[in-house]
Coordinates of C-alpha atoms in Angstrom, one line a residue:
M822 CA 120.1 120.8 84.4
T823 CA 120.0 120.7 88.1
A824 CA 123.1 120.6 91.0
D825 CA 124.7 117.6 92.1
P826 CA 123.3 117.0 95.3
K827 CA 126.6 114.9 95.8
T828 CA 128.5 118.7 96.2
Y829 CA 125.4 120.0 98.3
D830 CA 126.3 121.1 102.5
Y831 CA 123.4 119.3 104.5
S832 CA 124.7 120.7 108.0
R833 CA 122.9 123.5 108.3
P834 CA 119.5 123.0 107.9
T835 CA 117.1 125.7 109.1
H836 CA 113.7 124.4 109.0
S837 CA 111.4 121.2 109.9
C838 CA 109.4 119.3 107.5
D839 CA 107.8 116.1 106.8
V840 CA 107.4 114.1 103.8
V841 CA 105.0 111.8 102.5
M842 CA 105.6 109.4 99.3
K843 CA 103.5 107.4 96.7
G844 CA 104.1 104.3 95.5
G845 CA 104.8 102.9 92.7
I846 CA 107.7 100.1 91.9
T847 CA 110.2 101.7 90.1
S848 CA 109.0 105.0 89.8
G849 CA 111.0 105.4 93.5
V850 CA 113.8 106.7 90.9
V851 CA 112.1 110.0 91.5
Y852 CA 112.9 110.4 95.0
P853 CA 116.4 110.3 96.1
H854 CA 117.5 113.5 94.5
A855 CA 114.2 114.7 95.6
V856 CA 114.9 114.0 99.3
C857 CA 118.3 115.6 99.0
E858 CA 116.9 118.5 97.8
L859 CA 114.6 119.3 100.8
A860 CA 117.2 118.2 103.3
Q861 CA 119.6 120.9 102.3
T862 CA 116.8 123.1 103.9
Y863 CA 114.9 121.2 105.9
R864 CA 115.6 118.5 108.8
L865 CA 112.9 115.5 107.8
R866 CA 111.2 115.0 111.0
N867 CA 108.6 113.0 110.3
V868 CA 109.0 110.4 106.6
G869 CA 106.6 108.1 105.2
G870 CA 105.4 106.3 102.4
T871 CA 104.0 103.4 100.8
S872 CA 105.4 101.0 98.2
A873 CA 108.3 102.5 96.2
G874 CA 107.3 105.5 98.5
A875 CA 108.4 103.2 101.6
I876 CA 112.0 102.3 100.1
A877 CA 112.4 106.4 100.0
A878 CA 110.9 106.8 103.3
A879 CA 113.2 104.6 105.4
A880 CA 116.0 106.0 103.0
A881 CA 115.5 109.3 104.0
A882 CA 115.1 108.4 107.8
A883 CA 118.4 106.9 107.6
A884 CA 120.0 109.4 105.6
E885 CA 119.0 112.3 108.0
L886 CA 120.0 109.7 110.9
G887 CA 123.4 109.7 109.4
R888 CA 123.2 113.0 108.5
D889 CA 126.6 113.6 110.0
D890 CA 128.0 110.8 108.2
D891 CA 127.3 112.0 104.8
G892 CA 124.4 110.2 104.6
F893 CA 122.5 112.5 102.4
K894 CA 125.5 112.7 100.1
K895 CA 125.3 108.7 99.8
L896 CA 121.6 108.8 98.9
A897 CA 122.5 111.1 95.8
A898 CA 124.6 109.1 95.1
L899 CA 122.3 106.4 94.4
P900 CA 120.8 107.2 91.1
G901 CA 123.8 106.7 89.7
W902 CA 124.5 102.8 91.3
I903 CA 120.7 102.3 90.5
S904 CA 121.1 103.6 86.9
A905 CA 124.5 101.5 85.9
G906 CA 123.7 98.4 83.6
D907 CA 120.5 95.9 84.8
N908 CA 121.4 96.7 88.8
L909 CA 117.9 98.0 89.1
F910 CA 116.7 94.9 86.8
S911 CA 119.6 92.7 88.5
L912 CA 117.5 93.5 92.2
F913 CA 114.5 91.4 91.2
Q914 CA 115.5 87.9 91.5
P915 CA 113.1 85.0 90.7
Q916 CA 113.4 81.9 92.5
P917 CA 113.9 78.7 90.8
G918 CA 110.2 77.1 91.0
T919 CA 109.5 80.6 88.9
R920 CA 112.0 81.8 87.1
R921 CA 110.2 80.8 83.8
L922 CA 107.5 82.3 84.5
F923 CA 109.5 85.4 85.3
R924 CA 111.0 85.6 82.7
F925 CA 108.5 85.5 80.0
L926 CA 106.2 88.2 81.9
M927 CA 109.3 90.5 81.9
A928 CA 109.9 89.7 78.3
G929 CA 106.5 91.9 78.0
L930 CA 108.0 94.9 79.7
G931 CA 109.4 97.9 78.2
S932 CA 108.8 99.3 74.8
P933 CA 106.1 98.1 72.9
R934 CA 108.2 97.9 70.2
G935 CA 109.5 93.9 68.9
R936 CA 107.6 93.1 72.5
V937 CA 105.8 90.3 70.0
L938 CA 108.9 89.3 69.2
R939 CA 110.1 89.4 72.8
L940 CA 107.4 87.5 74.3
L941 CA 107.4 84.6 71.0
R942 CA 111.6 84.0 72.1
A943 CA 110.8 84.3 75.7
A944 CA 107.8 81.7 74.9
V945 CA 109.7 79.1 73.4
T946 CA 112.8 79.3 75.9
S947 CA 110.8 79.4 78.9
F948 CA 108.1 76.3 77.7
P949 CA 109.5 74.8 75.2
L950 CA 108.0 71.2 75.8
A951 CA 104.4 73.1 76.7
V952 CA 105.1 75.0 72.8
L953 CA 106.6 72.5 71.0
A954 CA 103.2 69.8 72.1
G955 CA 100.6 72.7 71.1
A956 CA 102.5 73.5 68.1
L957 CA 103.0 69.9 67.1
P958 CA 99.6 69.0 65.6
G959 CA 99.7 72.0 63.0
A960 CA 103.1 71.2 62.1
A961 CA 102.0 67.4 61.8
L962 CA 99.4 68.9 59.5
V963 CA 101.6 71.2 57.1
V964 CA 103.9 67.9 56.8
L965 CA 101.6 65.4 55.7
T966 CA 99.9 67.8 53.7
A967 CA 103.4 68.2 51.6
L968 CA 104.1 64.4 51.5
F969 CA 100.8 63.5 50.5
A970 CA 98.6 66.4 49.0
E971 CA 96.9 65.1 45.4
S972 CA 96.6 68.5 44.1
T973 CA 97.5 72.2 44.7
V974 CA 94.1 73.1 45.8
M975 CA 94.4 69.9 49.1
L976 CA 98.1 71.6 49.1
V977 CA 97.3 75.0 49.6
A978 CA 94.3 74.2 52.0
G979 CA 96.3 71.5 53.7
I980 CA 99.4 74.2 54.4
A981 CA 96.9 76.7 55.2
G982 CA 95.0 74.5 57.6
G983 CA 98.0 73.4 59.5
L984 CA 100.0 76.7 59.6
L985 CA 96.5 78.2 61.7
L986 CA 96.1 75.2 63.9
L987 CA 99.9 75.3 64.3
C988 CA 99.4 78.8 65.6
I989 CA 96.2 78.0 67.9
G990 CA 98.6 75.3 69.3
L991 CA 101.5 77.4 70.0
V992 CA 98.7 80.0 72.2
L993 CA 96.9 77.2 73.5
G994 CA 100.4 75.5 74.8
L995 CA 102.0 78.7 75.8
I996 CA 98.7 79.5 78.2
A997 CA 99.1 75.6 79.3
G998 CA 102.7 76.4 80.1
V999 CA 102.1 79.8 81.8
L1000 CA 99.0 78.1 83.9
R1001 CA 101.2 75.4 85.4
A1002 CA 103.8 77.8 85.9
L1003 CA 100.9 79.8 88.0
G1004 CA 101.1 76.9 90.5
S1005 CA 104.5 77.9 91.7
V1006 CA 103.9 80.9 92.9
P1007 CA 101.7 80.4 96.0
A1008 CA 104.3 77.9 97.0
N1009 CA 106.8 80.8 97.1
E1010 CA 104.7 82.9 99.2
F1011 CA 102.6 84.4 96.4
G1012 CA 105.5 86.3 94.4
L1013 CA 107.5 85.2 92.0
C1014 CA 111.0 87.1 93.8
S1015 CA 111.5 86.4 97.7
G1016 CA 113.5 89.0 97.7
L1017 CA 116.7 87.0 98.4
P1018 CA 119.7 86.5 95.9
S1019 CA 119.7 83.5 93.8
D1020 CA 122.1 83.9 91.4
G1021 CA 125.3 85.8 93.2
R1022 CA 123.9 89.6 92.6
P1023 CA 122.6 91.8 95.2
A1024 CA 119.2 91.8 95.6
L1025 CA 116.1 93.4 96.9
T1026 CA 116.0 93.2 100.7
P1027 CA 119.7 92.4 101.7
W1028 CA 120.5 95.2 99.4
L1029 CA 118.3 97.9 100.3
G1030 CA 119.1 96.9 104.0
G1031 CA 122.5 97.5 103.3
V1032 CA 121.9 100.6 101.9
M1033 CA 119.9 101.9 104.7
D1034 CA 122.8 100.5 107.1
D1035 CA 125.2 102.6 105.0
L1036 CA 123.0 105.6 105.0
A1037 CA 122.6 105.7 108.8
G1038 CA 126.4 105.9 109.3
R1039 CA 126.3 101.8 110.4
T1040 CA 128.2 98.2 109.1
E1041 CA 126.9 94.9 108.2
S1042 CA 128.1 93.9 111.8
D1043 CA 126.3 96.5 113.7
D1044 CA 122.4 96.1 114.9
P1045 CA 120.1 96.4 112.1
L1046 CA 118.5 100.1 111.8
T1047 CA 115.6 100.0 114.4
F1048 CA 112.1 102.1 114.6
G1049 CA 113.8 103.0 117.7
D1050 CA 117.0 104.5 116.8
L1051 CA 114.9 106.5 114.5
E1052 CA 113.3 107.7 117.4
D1053 CA 115.7 108.6 119.4
A1054 CA 116.9 110.7 117.0
G1055 CA 113.6 112.6 116.6
I1056 CA 113.1 111.1 113.5
R1057 CA 109.8 109.0 113.1
L1058 CA 109.0 107.1 110.2
E1059 CA 105.6 104.9 109.2
L1060 CA 104.9 102.6 106.5
M1061 CA 102.0 101.4 105.7
T1062 CA 101.1 97.4 105.0
T1063 CA 97.8 95.8 103.5
N1064 CA 96.5 93.0 105.6
L1065 CA 95.1 90.7 102.7
T1066 CA 93.5 87.8 105.1
N1067 CA 91.7 90.4 107.3
R1068 CA 91.1 93.2 104.1
R1069 CA 92.3 96.1 105.9
P1070 CA 95.2 98.4 105.8
H1071 CA 98.3 98.6 108.4
K1072 CA 100.7 101.3 109.6
L1073 CA 103.6 100.1 110.4
P1074 CA 105.6 100.1 113.0
W1075 CA 102.3 98.9 115.4
E1076 CA 102.0 98.9 118.6
T1077 CA 100.1 95.4 118.7
R1078 CA 101.1 92.2 120.2
E1079 CA 98.6 89.2 117.7
F1080 CA 101.3 88.7 115.1
F1081 CA 103.7 85.5 115.5
F1082 CA 106.3 84.9 112.9
D1083 CA 107.9 81.8 112.0
P1084 CA 111.3 81.7 111.6
G1085 CA 111.8 79.3 109.1
E1086 CA 109.4 81.4 106.5
F1087 CA 111.1 84.5 107.5
R1088 CA 114.7 82.9 106.6
R1089 CA 113.0 82.3 102.8
L1090 CA 112.3 86.4 103.0
F1091 CA 115.3 87.8 105.3
P1092 CA 118.8 88.2 105.7
E1093 CA 119.9 85.5 108.8
R1094 CA 121.4 88.5 111.1
I1095 CA 117.7 90.1 110.4
V1096 CA 115.9 86.7 111.4
A1097 CA 118.4 86.2 114.1
W1098 CA 117.6 90.0 115.8
L1099 CA 113.9 89.1 115.3
E1100 CA 114.4 86.0 117.7
D1101 CA 116.8 87.7 120.1
H1102 CA 114.5 90.5 120.9
P1103 CA 111.2 89.4 122.2
P1104 CA 108.9 92.1 123.4
P1105 CA 108.6 93.1 127.1
E1106 CA 106.0 91.2 128.7
P1107 CA 103.1 92.9 129.9
D1108 CA 102.9 95.0 133.7
T1109 CA 100.4 93.0 135.3
P1110 CA 100.3 89.9 136.9
A1111 CA 97.4 88.6 134.8
G1112 CA 98.9 90.0 131.7
R1113 CA 101.8 88.3 132.1
R1114 CA 100.2 85.4 132.3
D1115 CA 98.2 85.5 129.7
W1116 CA 101.1 86.5 127.4
K1117 CA 103.2 83.6 128.8
L1118 CA 100.1 81.3 127.9
R1119 CA 100.0 82.5 124.4
C1120 CA 103.4 82.5 123.1
A1121 CA 103.5 79.0 124.5
L1122 CA 100.3 77.9 122.8
L1123 CA 102.0 79.0 119.8
S1124 CA 105.5 77.9 120.0
P1125 CA 107.5 77.3 117.6
L1126 CA 106.0 80.7 116.4
L1127 CA 107.7 84.1 117.8
P1128 CA 106.4 87.3 118.7
L1129 CA 107.7 89.9 116.5
P1130 CA 109.6 92.5 118.7
A1131 CA 108.1 95.8 120.2
A1132 CA 107.9 98.4 117.8
E1133 CA 111.1 100.2 119.0
D1134 CA 113.0 97.0 117.8
L1135 CA 111.6 96.2 115.1
P1136 CA 114.0 96.4 112.1
V1137 CA 113.0 98.9 109.6
I1138 CA 113.8 96.5 106.9
V1139 CA 111.1 94.3 107.8
A1140 CA 108.4 96.7 108.1
T1141 CA 109.6 98.3 104.2
R1142 CA 109.9 94.8 103.1
M1143 CA 106.2 94.3 104.1
S1144 CA 105.5 97.5 102.5
L1145 CA 107.0 97.2 99.0
S1146 CA 105.6 93.6 98.7
F1147 CA 104.6 94.2 95.0
P1148 CA 101.8 91.7 93.9
V1149 CA 103.0 88.5 92.1
L1150 CA 106.5 90.6 91.1
L1151 CA 107.7 90.3 95.6
S1152 CA 106.3 87.5 98.1
A1153 CA 103.6 88.4 100.6
V1154 CA 105.2 88.4 103.8
P1155 CA 103.3 85.7 106.5
L1156 CA 102.4 86.5 110.2
W1157 CA 100.7 84.5 112.0
S1158 CA 97.4 85.3 114.5
I1159 CA 94.6 83.5 116.5
D1160 CA 91.5 83.9 115.0
A1161 CA 89.1 84.4 118.2
S1162 CA 86.0 84.9 116.3
R1163 CA 86.1 81.2 115.8
T1164 CA 84.0 79.3 118.2
A1165 CA 87.0 75.9 118.9
N1166 CA 89.3 79.0 119.4
Q1167 CA 87.4 80.5 121.8
R1168 CA 86.4 77.6 124.0
A1169 CA 90.4 76.0 124.0
L1170 CA 91.7 79.5 125.2
E1171 CA 89.1 79.3 127.6
T1172 CA 89.9 76.6 128.8
W1173 CA 94.1 77.0 128.7
R1174 CA 93.6 80.1 131.0
R1175 CA 91.9 78.4 133.4
W1176 CA 94.3 75.3 133.2
A1177 CA 97.1 78.1 133.9
R1178 CA 95.0 80.2 136.6
E1179 CA 94.9 76.8 138.7
H1180 CA 98.4 76.0 138.0
P1181 CA 100.7 78.4 138.0
D1182 CA 104.0 77.0 138.8
E1183 CA 103.4 74.6 135.7
A1184 CA 104.7 75.3 132.3
P1185 CA 101.6 74.9 129.4
G1186 CA 104.4 72.5 127.5
A1187 CA 104.6 70.1 130.0
G1188 CA 100.8 69.2 130.2
G1189 CA 97.4 71.1 130.0
P1190 CA 94.0 70.2 128.1
A1191 CA 94.4 68.5 125.1
E1192 CA 92.2 71.1 122.9
R1193 CA 94.6 74.0 121.5
P1194 CA 93.8 77.6 119.9
T1195 CA 94.9 76.6 116.1
P1196 CA 97.2 79.7 114.6
E1197 CA 96.2 80.8 110.9
R1198 CA 98.4 83.0 108.2
L1199 CA 97.6 86.3 107.7
W1200 CA 99.1 88.1 104.1
F1201 CA 100.9 91.2 104.4
S1202 CA 101.3 92.6 101.2
D1203 CA 101.8 95.8 99.0
G1204 CA 101.0 98.8 101.2
G1205 CA 100.1 100.4 98.0
I1206 CA 96.7 97.8 97.8
S1207 CA 94.8 100.1 100.3
S1208 CA 96.6 103.4 99.9
N1209 CA 99.2 104.2 97.4
F1210 CA 100.0 108.2 98.6
P1211 CA 98.5 108.5 102.3
V1212 CA 98.8 111.9 102.0
H1213 CA 97.1 111.9 105.0
F1214 CA 100.3 110.8 107.5
F1215 CA 101.3 112.9 110.0
D1216 CA 98.3 115.1 109.6
A1217 CA 97.5 117.6 111.8
A1218 CA 94.0 120.3 112.3
L1219 CA 97.3 123.5 112.7
P1220 CA 100.0 122.4 111.2
R1221 CA 103.8 123.8 113.0
R1222 CA 105.6 122.4 109.8
P1223 CA 105.0 121.7 106.2
T1224 CA 104.2 117.8 105.3
F1225 CA 105.3 117.9 101.7
A1226 CA 104.0 114.8 99.3
I1227 CA 105.0 114.3 95.9
N1228 CA 102.8 112.5 93.9
L1229 CA 103.3 110.7 90.7
R1230 CA 100.9 110.7 87.8
P1231 CA 100.3 110.5 83.9
F1232 CA 100.9 113.4 81.5
H1233 CA 98.3 116.0 81.3
P1234 CA 96.7 115.5 77.5
D1235 CA 97.3 119.0 76.7
R1236 CA 101.1 118.5 77.9
R1237 CA 104.3 116.5 76.3
R1238 CA 106.9 115.5 78.0
S1239 CA 109.6 118.3 78.0
E1240 CA 113.3 118.5 77.8
D1241 CA 112.8 120.7 80.8
E1242 CA 112.4 118.6 83.1
R1243 CA 111.0 121.8 85.1
E1244 CA 108.2 121.5 83.1
N1245 CA 107.4 118.3 83.9
V1246 CA 107.0 118.9 87.7
Y1247 CA 103.2 120.7 88.8
L1248 CA 103.1 122.6 91.9
P1249 CA 99.7 124.6 92.4
A1250 CA 100.4 127.9 91.9
G1251 CA 97.0 129.8 93.6
S1252 CA 94.9 128.7 96.2
G1253 CA 92.2 127.4 93.6
G1254 CA 95.3 125.6 91.9
G1255 CA 94.9 121.5 92.3
L1256 CA 91.2 121.7 92.9
L1257 CA 89.9 120.6 89.6
E1258 CA 89.2 116.1 89.1
W1259 CA 92.4 114.7 87.2
W1260 CA 90.6 112.5 84.5
Y1261 CA 91.7 109.3 83.5
R1262 CA 90.6 108.4 80.2
F1263 CA 89.9 104.9 78.2
P1264 CA 91.2 104.4 74.8
E1265 CA 88.9 105.2 72.1
G1266 CA 87.8 102.7 69.8
G1267 CA 87.1 99.8 72.3
G1268 CA 88.7 96.4 72.0
L1269 CA 90.7 94.7 74.5
G1270 CA 92.5 97.8 75.4
A1271 CA 89.2 99.9 76.3
L1272 CA 88.7 96.4 78.4
S1273 CA 91.8 96.0 80.1
A1274 CA 91.6 100.1 80.7
F1275 CA 88.5 99.8 82.8
A1276 CA 89.9 96.8 84.6
Q1277 CA 92.3 98.4 86.0
S1278 CA 90.6 101.8 86.2
V1279 CA 88.3 99.4 88.5
V1280 CA 91.5 98.5 90.7
R1281 CA 93.0 101.8 90.7
T1282 CA 90.0 103.8 92.3
M1283 CA 89.7 101.2 94.7
Q1284 CA 93.0 101.7 95.6
N1285 CA 93.1 105.4 95.3
R1286 CA 90.0 106.8 96.2
V1287 CA 90.5 108.5 99.7
D1288 CA 93.8 109.7 98.5
E1289 CA 92.7 111.1 95.6
A1290 CA 90.1 113.0 97.3
Q1291 CA 92.5 114.0 100.3
M1292 CA 94.5 115.9 97.5
R1293 CA 91.7 118.1 96.9
V1294 CA 91.4 119.5 99.6
P1295 CA 92.5 122.6 100.9
G1296 CA 95.4 122.8 103.0
Y1297 CA 96.7 119.4 100.9
R1298 CA 96.7 120.5 97.5
D1299 CA 99.1 123.8 98.0
R1300 CA 101.5 120.9 99.7
V1301 CA 101.6 117.9 96.7
A1302 CA 104.1 118.0 94.0
H1303 CA 103.4 116.7 91.2
V1304 CA 105.7 114.8 89.1
S1305 CA 104.5 113.4 85.3
L1306 CA 105.4 109.8 83.9
T1307 CA 104.8 108.8 80.4
K1308 CA 104.1 104.8 79.7
D1309 CA 107.8 103.8 79.3
E1310 CA 108.9 105.4 82.6
G1311 CA 108.6 104.1 85.9
G1312 CA 105.7 101.5 87.0
M1313 CA 106.8 98.0 86.0
N1314 CA 109.5 99.6 83.6
L1315 CA 112.3 97.4 85.3
T1316 CA 115.1 98.0 82.4
M1317 CA 114.6 101.5 81.9
P1318 CA 117.6 103.1 80.4
T1319 CA 120.2 105.3 82.0
E1320 CA 118.9 108.2 80.6
V1321 CA 115.4 107.9 81.6
I1322 CA 116.0 106.8 85.0
V1323 CA 118.4 110.2 85.0
A1324 CA 115.7 112.4 83.9
L1325 CA 113.5 111.0 86.2
T1326 CA 116.0 111.5 89.1
S1327 CA 116.1 115.6 87.6
R1328 CA 112.3 115.7 87.5
G1329 CA 111.9 114.7 91.4
Q1330 CA 114.3 117.3 92.3
H1331 CA 112.8 120.2 90.5
A1332 CA 109.6 119.1 92.1
A1333 CA 111.3 119.3 95.9
A1334 CA 112.9 122.4 94.7
A1335 CA 109.5 123.8 93.8
L1336 CA 108.5 123.3 97.0
V1337 CA 111.6 124.7 99.0
D1338 CA 110.9 127.8 96.6
R1339 CA 107.5 128.0 98.0
F1340 CA 107.6 127.0 101.9
A1341 CA 111.3 128.0 103.1
K1342 CA 111.4 131.3 101.0
P1343 CA 109.1 135.0 101.9
P1344 CA 106.5 135.6 98.8
A1345 CA 107.5 138.0 96.3
K1346 CA 104.3 139.2 96.3
P1347 CA 100.6 139.0 99.0
G1348 CA 98.8 136.8 96.6
D1349 CA 101.8 134.1 95.8
L1350 CA 101.5 130.9 98.2
S1351 CA 103.9 130.2 101.5
W1352 CA 103.9 128.8 104.5
D1353 CA 101.9 131.2 105.8
S1354 CA 99.0 131.3 103.4
H1355 CA 98.9 127.7 103.7
R1356 CA 98.8 127.9 107.4
W1357 CA 96.1 130.0 107.6
T1358 CA 94.1 127.8 104.7
R1359 CA 94.4 125.4 107.4
F1360 CA 93.3 127.4 110.2
R1361 CA 90.3 128.6 108.1
S1362 CA 89.2 124.8 106.8
A1363 CA 89.6 123.4 110.2
L1364 CA 87.6 126.3 112.1
A1365 CA 84.9 126.2 109.5
A1366 CA 84.5 122.3 110.3
I1367 CA 85.0 122.4 113.8
A1368 CA 82.0 124.7 113.6
E1369 CA 79.9 122.0 111.9
L1370 CA 80.8 120.0 114.2
A1371 CA 80.3 121.9 117.1
A1372 CA 76.8 122.3 116.0
S1373 CA 76.0 118.7 115.1
F1374 CA 77.1 118.0 118.2
H1375 CA 74.4 120.6 119.9
E1376 CA 71.8 119.5 118.0
G1377 CA 72.6 116.0 118.9
Y1378 CA 72.9 116.4 122.7
A1379 CA 70.0 119.2 123.3
A1380 CA 67.3 117.9 120.9
P1381 CA 64.3 115.9 122.4
P1382 CA 64.6 112.1 121.4
D1383 CA 63.4 111.2 118.7
Q1384 CA 62.2 107.7 119.9
P1385 CA 59.2 107.9 122.2
G1386 CA 61.4 106.4 126.4
D1387 CA 64.4 107.3 124.8
R1388 CA 66.6 109.1 127.4
T1389 CA 68.6 112.5 126.7
Y1390 CA 72.6 112.2 126.2
A1391 CA 72.4 114.4 129.8
D1392 CA 70.2 111.3 131.3
L1393 CA 72.6 108.4 129.8
S1394 CA 75.7 110.5 131.2
A1395 CA 73.8 110.8 134.4
R1396 CA 72.8 107.3 135.4
T1397 CA 74.1 105.3 138.0
E1398 CA 76.4 102.4 138.0
D1399 CA 73.2 100.0 138.1
E1400 CA 70.9 100.8 135.2
H1401 CA 71.7 100.3 131.5
P1402 CA 73.8 100.2 129.5
A1403 CA 76.6 99.1 131.2
A1404 CA 79.4 99.5 128.8
Y1405 CA 82.2 102.2 128.8
R1406 CA 80.8 103.5 132.1
W1407 CA 82.5 107.0 133.1
A1408 CA 86.0 105.9 135.1
G1409 CA 85.0 108.0 138.1
R1410 CA 83.3 111.7 139.4
A1411 CA 86.7 113.1 137.7
Q1412 CA 85.9 112.1 134.7
R1413 CA 82.0 112.8 134.4
R1414 CA 82.3 116.4 135.6
L1415 CA 85.2 116.8 132.7
G1416 CA 82.6 115.1 130.2
E1417 CA 80.4 117.5 131.6
D1418 CA 82.6 120.5 131.4
L1419 CA 83.5 119.7 127.8
V1420 CA 80.1 119.6 126.9
A1421 CA 79.1 122.6 128.5
E1422 CA 81.9 124.6 126.7
V1423 CA 80.8 123.1 122.8
D1424 CA 76.8 123.9 123.9
S1425 CA 78.3 127.7 124.7
A1426 CA 80.6 127.4 121.3
A1427 CA 77.4 126.2 119.6
A1428 CA 75.0 129.2 121.3
V1429 CA 78.0 131.6 119.8
L1430 CA 77.3 130.2 116.3
A1431 CA 74.0 130.2 116.4
A1432 CA 73.5 133.9 118.0
A1433 CA 76.1 135.1 115.3
N1434 CA 73.5 134.2 112.0
P1435 CA 73.8 135.0 109.4
T1436 CA 77.3 135.3 109.9
T1437 CA 79.1 131.8 109.5
L1438 CA 82.5 130.6 109.7
E1439 CA 81.7 128.4 107.2
E1440 CA 81.4 131.6 104.5
G1441 CA 83.9 132.4 102.5
A1442 CA 86.6 129.2 104.3
P1443 CA 88.5 127.0 101.6
R1444 CA 86.4 124.5 98.9
P1445 CA 86.0 121.8 99.4
R1446 CA 84.9 121.8 102.9
P1447 CA 86.1 119.0 104.7
E1448 CA 84.2 117.5 107.6
L1449 CA 84.7 116.4 110.9
R1450 CA 84.1 112.6 111.5
L1451 CA 85.1 109.7 113.5
A1452 CA 87.1 107.4 111.2
P1453 CA 89.5 104.0 112.1
R1454 CA 93.5 104.5 112.6
D1455 CA 95.1 103.2 110.1

């Protein structure tokens, strides 16, 4: 049994921390009391998540902003509302064109017991004409056989054949009905539910926006909560979304100016007050005259599309909705931009830029070249598609405060679900804990179940491969609390009973309590894991990686080139202004001197490491040893 976070005193946090939360659709009910358990001791500085974890992260950041207005006590009350009746399920409301398909697909969720009967009932009510048309030939054969069979053998054979044909027809009719209904999904931004209400009850997006306003101590009559509001209070929120058009992840909020939105499209996904805010808060113009001219030109050419606000003015609900666009269940979010790789767009943009330079006092809409660049949609969906557990968020070579992470995973085969929720949580107990690989097994015996598991594993591996590897790195694995879930808990189980939601909420609270005990309290024995042991692990691990990088850098810099005629890196650094290559030259003598001084320091460090041989910094360092390498930012 856990204490009630609604009774906690949140006014005197003694430590600071960062928190990262994993996606998992309804599994997010794990997080509210976990966050409250942390908030009693820790002030939340950086909060991040993806998918359902983005909901929890945004709510946690809002509650931290509203800490003095009972923000965390309100967050503690949230699971009570979610677990009451069908409140959780009712947040997902299909649009009229997708209602039949939604009803049929939702019938397959929940307990396996009675699933076939639920699906059959939903098929008849959702696709009556398709099912009737499919069943009609078999039913007709049964009736005709009963009327005109001349012998018992013909009667039995005819009825058996008719029933078989009827069953096949039912399945084929249902498939035809489902396929036809699927055609309505792209028109609804590739989702069954837009996130807005369709039956008068609270729906996900406006409900969530209202929750965040309330947690932050605001009302709907106030301005929507923005990332700038959080930053002003020293709270950093980062969320992950997936750009399906460019097939890459994006961390929100972004500073880029490349994305525009269609107010009409956004009104199908967001409440009016949010869209109005976006319309009324364009980003500031660039500082330089040339930049301002080019920006005004781009805005005019893309009109009536509008640019998204600057990061500080972006409503948190917009980024949260972009991160939690559960594929197919929730509509994707469309943004617009110009594909600058297309020759026609390059030509049109250059023509318009030349025209704008020649007509500085003339508005682009009043005249100009006939050819215009063509904007195209980019579809943004669930952040969990590209990174379902961004455990790398807020990372530093040497952390100044802990970054806690809460992972969601199935139960280990050696452990069954316990009535004591503490037993359903795992936090590594020693330096080697969490190092072993986690196994996701396929069902024995083959068949469709094994094939389905194989297909799901392909998708999950693409989705989680980086996150799974990162969790095993020393200095990461000791700060990740693992919450175990059964197949009936979390995920797509939108109709979880109250007792299941209460259990998951308690489980999350126990996970956070274990982290607090580990990192905020002094260790009982020198061998126990603690905040100091975490810092020392990161120090040893980072130092070994830096040593490896320094040696590799020195080897590449000092060694003679392999290819005949190649210049050394020192020669490239010392080249004159008229020598090839022309790209990325030093910004001046001072920068060149700084670069050469840094190279000398790295060279000196490499010499120290080489002279110390056979003693190395890698010996006895935490395993598996990570590496420092150049990688793109999210």
